Tab-separated table of C-alpha atoms in Angstrom:
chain	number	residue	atom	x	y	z
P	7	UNK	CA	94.011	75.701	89.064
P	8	UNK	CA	93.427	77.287	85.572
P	9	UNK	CA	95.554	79.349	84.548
P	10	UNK	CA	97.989	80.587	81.181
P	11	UNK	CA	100.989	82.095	80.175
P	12	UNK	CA	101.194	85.385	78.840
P	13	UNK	CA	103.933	87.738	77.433
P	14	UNK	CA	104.006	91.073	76.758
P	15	UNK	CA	106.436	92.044	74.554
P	16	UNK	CA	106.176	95.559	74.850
P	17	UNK	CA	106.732	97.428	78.147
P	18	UNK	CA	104.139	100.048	79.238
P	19	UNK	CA	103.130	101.706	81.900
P	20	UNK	CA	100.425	101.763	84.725
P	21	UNK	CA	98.405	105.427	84.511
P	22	UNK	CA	96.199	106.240	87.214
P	23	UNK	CA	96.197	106.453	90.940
P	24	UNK	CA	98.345	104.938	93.747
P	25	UNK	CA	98.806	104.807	97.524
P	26	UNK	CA	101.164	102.945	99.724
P	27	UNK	CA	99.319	100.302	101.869
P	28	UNK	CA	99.687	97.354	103.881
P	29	UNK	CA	99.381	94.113	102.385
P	30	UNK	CA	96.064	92.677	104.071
P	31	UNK	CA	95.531	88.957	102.762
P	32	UNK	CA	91.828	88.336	103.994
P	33	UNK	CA	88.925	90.738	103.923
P	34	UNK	CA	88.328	94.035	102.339
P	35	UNK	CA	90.795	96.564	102.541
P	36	UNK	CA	89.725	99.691	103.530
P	37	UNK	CA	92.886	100.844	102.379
P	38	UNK	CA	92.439	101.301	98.985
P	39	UNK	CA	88.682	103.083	99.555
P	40	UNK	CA	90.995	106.872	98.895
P	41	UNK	CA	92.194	105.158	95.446
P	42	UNK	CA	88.358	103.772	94.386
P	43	UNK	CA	87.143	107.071	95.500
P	44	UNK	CA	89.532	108.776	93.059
P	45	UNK	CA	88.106	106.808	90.251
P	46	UNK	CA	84.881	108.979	89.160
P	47	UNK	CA	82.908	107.599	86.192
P	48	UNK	CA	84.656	111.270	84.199
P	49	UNK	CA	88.228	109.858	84.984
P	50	UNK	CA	87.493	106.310	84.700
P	51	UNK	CA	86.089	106.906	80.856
P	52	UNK	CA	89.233	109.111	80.039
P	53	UNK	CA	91.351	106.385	81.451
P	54	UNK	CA	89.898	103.648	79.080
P	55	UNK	CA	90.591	105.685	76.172
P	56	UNK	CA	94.096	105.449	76.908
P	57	UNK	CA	94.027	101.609	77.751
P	58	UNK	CA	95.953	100.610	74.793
P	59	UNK	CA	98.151	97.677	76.055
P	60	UNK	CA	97.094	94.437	77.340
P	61	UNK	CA	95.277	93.651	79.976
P	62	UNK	CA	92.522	95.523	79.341
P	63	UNK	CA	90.088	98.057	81.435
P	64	UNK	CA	90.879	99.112	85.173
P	65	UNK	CA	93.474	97.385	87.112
P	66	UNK	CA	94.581	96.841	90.409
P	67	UNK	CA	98.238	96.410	90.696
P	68	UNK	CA	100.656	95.627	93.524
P	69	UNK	CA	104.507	96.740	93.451
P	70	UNK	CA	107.902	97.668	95.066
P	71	UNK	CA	106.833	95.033	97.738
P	72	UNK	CA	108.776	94.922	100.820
P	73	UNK	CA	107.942	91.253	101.470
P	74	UNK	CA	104.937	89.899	99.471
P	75	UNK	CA	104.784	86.884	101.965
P	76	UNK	CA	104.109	88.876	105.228
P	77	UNK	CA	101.063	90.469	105.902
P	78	UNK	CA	101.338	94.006	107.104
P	79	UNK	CA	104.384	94.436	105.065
P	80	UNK	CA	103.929	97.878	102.811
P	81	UNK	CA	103.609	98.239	98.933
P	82	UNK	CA	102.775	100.409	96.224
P	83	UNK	CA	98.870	100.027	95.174
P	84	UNK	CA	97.879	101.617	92.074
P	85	UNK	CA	93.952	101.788	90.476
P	86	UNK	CA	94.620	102.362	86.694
P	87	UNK	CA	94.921	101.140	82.889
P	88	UNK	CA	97.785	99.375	81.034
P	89	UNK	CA	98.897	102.074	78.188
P	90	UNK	CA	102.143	102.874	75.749
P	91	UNK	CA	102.800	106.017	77.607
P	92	UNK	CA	102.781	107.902	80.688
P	93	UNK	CA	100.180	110.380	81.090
P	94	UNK	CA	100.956	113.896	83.345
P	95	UNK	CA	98.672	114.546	85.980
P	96	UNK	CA	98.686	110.463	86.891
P	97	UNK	CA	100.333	107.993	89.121
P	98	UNK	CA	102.711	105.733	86.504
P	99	UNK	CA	104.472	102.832	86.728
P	100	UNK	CA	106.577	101.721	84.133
P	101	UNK	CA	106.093	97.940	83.804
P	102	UNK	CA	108.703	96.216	81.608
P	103	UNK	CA	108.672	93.307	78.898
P	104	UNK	CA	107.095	90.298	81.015
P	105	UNK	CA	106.083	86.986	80.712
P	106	UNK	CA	103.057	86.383	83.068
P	107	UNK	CA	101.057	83.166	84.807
P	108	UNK	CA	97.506	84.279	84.885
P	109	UNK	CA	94.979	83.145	86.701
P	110	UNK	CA	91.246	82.674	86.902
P	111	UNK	CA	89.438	83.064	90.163
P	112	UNK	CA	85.610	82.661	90.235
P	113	UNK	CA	83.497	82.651	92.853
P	114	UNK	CA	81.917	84.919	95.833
P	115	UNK	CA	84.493	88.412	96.637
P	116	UNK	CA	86.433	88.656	97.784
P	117	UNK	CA	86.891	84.957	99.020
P	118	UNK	CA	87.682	83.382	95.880
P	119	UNK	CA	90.438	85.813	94.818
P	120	UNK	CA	91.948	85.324	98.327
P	121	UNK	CA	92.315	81.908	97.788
P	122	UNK	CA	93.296	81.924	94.599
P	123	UNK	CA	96.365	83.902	95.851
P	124	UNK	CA	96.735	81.733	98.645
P	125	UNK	CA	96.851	78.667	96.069
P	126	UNK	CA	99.066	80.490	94.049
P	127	UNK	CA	101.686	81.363	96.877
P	128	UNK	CA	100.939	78.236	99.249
P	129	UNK	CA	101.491	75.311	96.396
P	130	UNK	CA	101.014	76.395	92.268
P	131	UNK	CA	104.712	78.788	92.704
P	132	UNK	CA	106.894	75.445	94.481
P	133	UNK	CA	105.572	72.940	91.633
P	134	UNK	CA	105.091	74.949	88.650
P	135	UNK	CA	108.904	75.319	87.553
P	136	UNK	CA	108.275	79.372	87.400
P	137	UNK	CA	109.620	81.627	89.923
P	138	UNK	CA	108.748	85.072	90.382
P	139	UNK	CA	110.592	88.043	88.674
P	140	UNK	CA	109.502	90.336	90.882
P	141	UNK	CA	108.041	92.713	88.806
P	142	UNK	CA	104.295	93.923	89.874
P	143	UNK	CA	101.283	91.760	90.341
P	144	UNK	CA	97.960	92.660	88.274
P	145	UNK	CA	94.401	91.835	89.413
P	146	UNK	CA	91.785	92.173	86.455
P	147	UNK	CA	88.017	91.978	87.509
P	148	UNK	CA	85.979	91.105	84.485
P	149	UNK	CA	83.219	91.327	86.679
P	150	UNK	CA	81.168	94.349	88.336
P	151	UNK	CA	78.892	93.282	90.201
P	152	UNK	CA	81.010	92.751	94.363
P	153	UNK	CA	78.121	90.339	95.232
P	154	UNK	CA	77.578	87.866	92.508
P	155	UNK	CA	77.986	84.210	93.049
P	156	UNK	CA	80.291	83.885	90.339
P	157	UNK	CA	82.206	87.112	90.389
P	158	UNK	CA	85.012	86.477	87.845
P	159	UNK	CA	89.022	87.881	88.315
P	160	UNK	CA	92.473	87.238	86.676
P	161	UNK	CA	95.658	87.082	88.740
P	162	UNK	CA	98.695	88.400	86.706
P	163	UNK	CA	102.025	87.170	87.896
P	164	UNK	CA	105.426	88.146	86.597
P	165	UNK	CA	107.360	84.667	86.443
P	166	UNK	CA	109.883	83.300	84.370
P	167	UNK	CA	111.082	79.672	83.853
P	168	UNK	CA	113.766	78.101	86.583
């Protein structure tokens, strides 16, 4: 698996959209079609210019998780940017100083970033000597195009040392 520790020092906050969903762990989920549809090329361009903290450009991030092991359990979905400060009008979640296991996942979408996930639950998290904090998870895609052989994501995971 390749992947690299991160911290961010700083806390800041998630600005953009959310919806509670159902975690879904194979397939698209339909779910979060209200949140994409939210995210017009007008709001996405004023949310970049906010995107001042690390990771960069639009993010999809997963908290307040009632059980991130069962599918069907519900959690907070948010479509948004990293940045300093919340922003009225917005969806934000305030996302404290973390250190973070990120990882790569390349290959067709969206079954490569399923099972990177699945790696990372089902055997990276019981020999890696991190455990989760349980702080929100972040998925970065770095690419844009949904049907490219190679289409390229990072994993953010909030984990700290045993």
């Amino acid at each position: 698996m390749d992947w690299r520790l991160e911290t961010l020092d700083r806390r800041f906050w998630i600005v953009g959209f959310s919806k509670r969903i159902s975690l879904q762990f194979e397939g698209e989920n339909h779910q979060l079609d209200e949140l994409v549809g939210k995210m017009t090329p007008a709001v996405a361009a004023h949310l970049k210019s906010i995107n001042d903290r690390s990771p960069e450009g639009i993010l999809n991030v997963s908290a307040n998780f009632e059980d991130r092991t069962r599918e069907g359990s519900m959690l907070d979905q948010f479509l948004g940017v990293a940045s300093s400060r919340p922003q009225e009008g917005f969806a934000c979640l305030e996302v404290p100083s973390l250190q973070w296991a990120v990882f790569t996942a390349i290959g067709p979408y969206p079954e490569a970033l399923q099972q990177t996930w699945a790696d990372i639950y089902g055997k990276w998290l019981a020999e890696c000597g991190f455990s989760l904090t349980g702080g929100p998870e972040i998925l970065r895609n770095l690419s844009t195009d949904c049907s490219a052989a190679d289409f390229h994501s990072e994993i953010w995971i909030p984990v700290h040392a045993r």
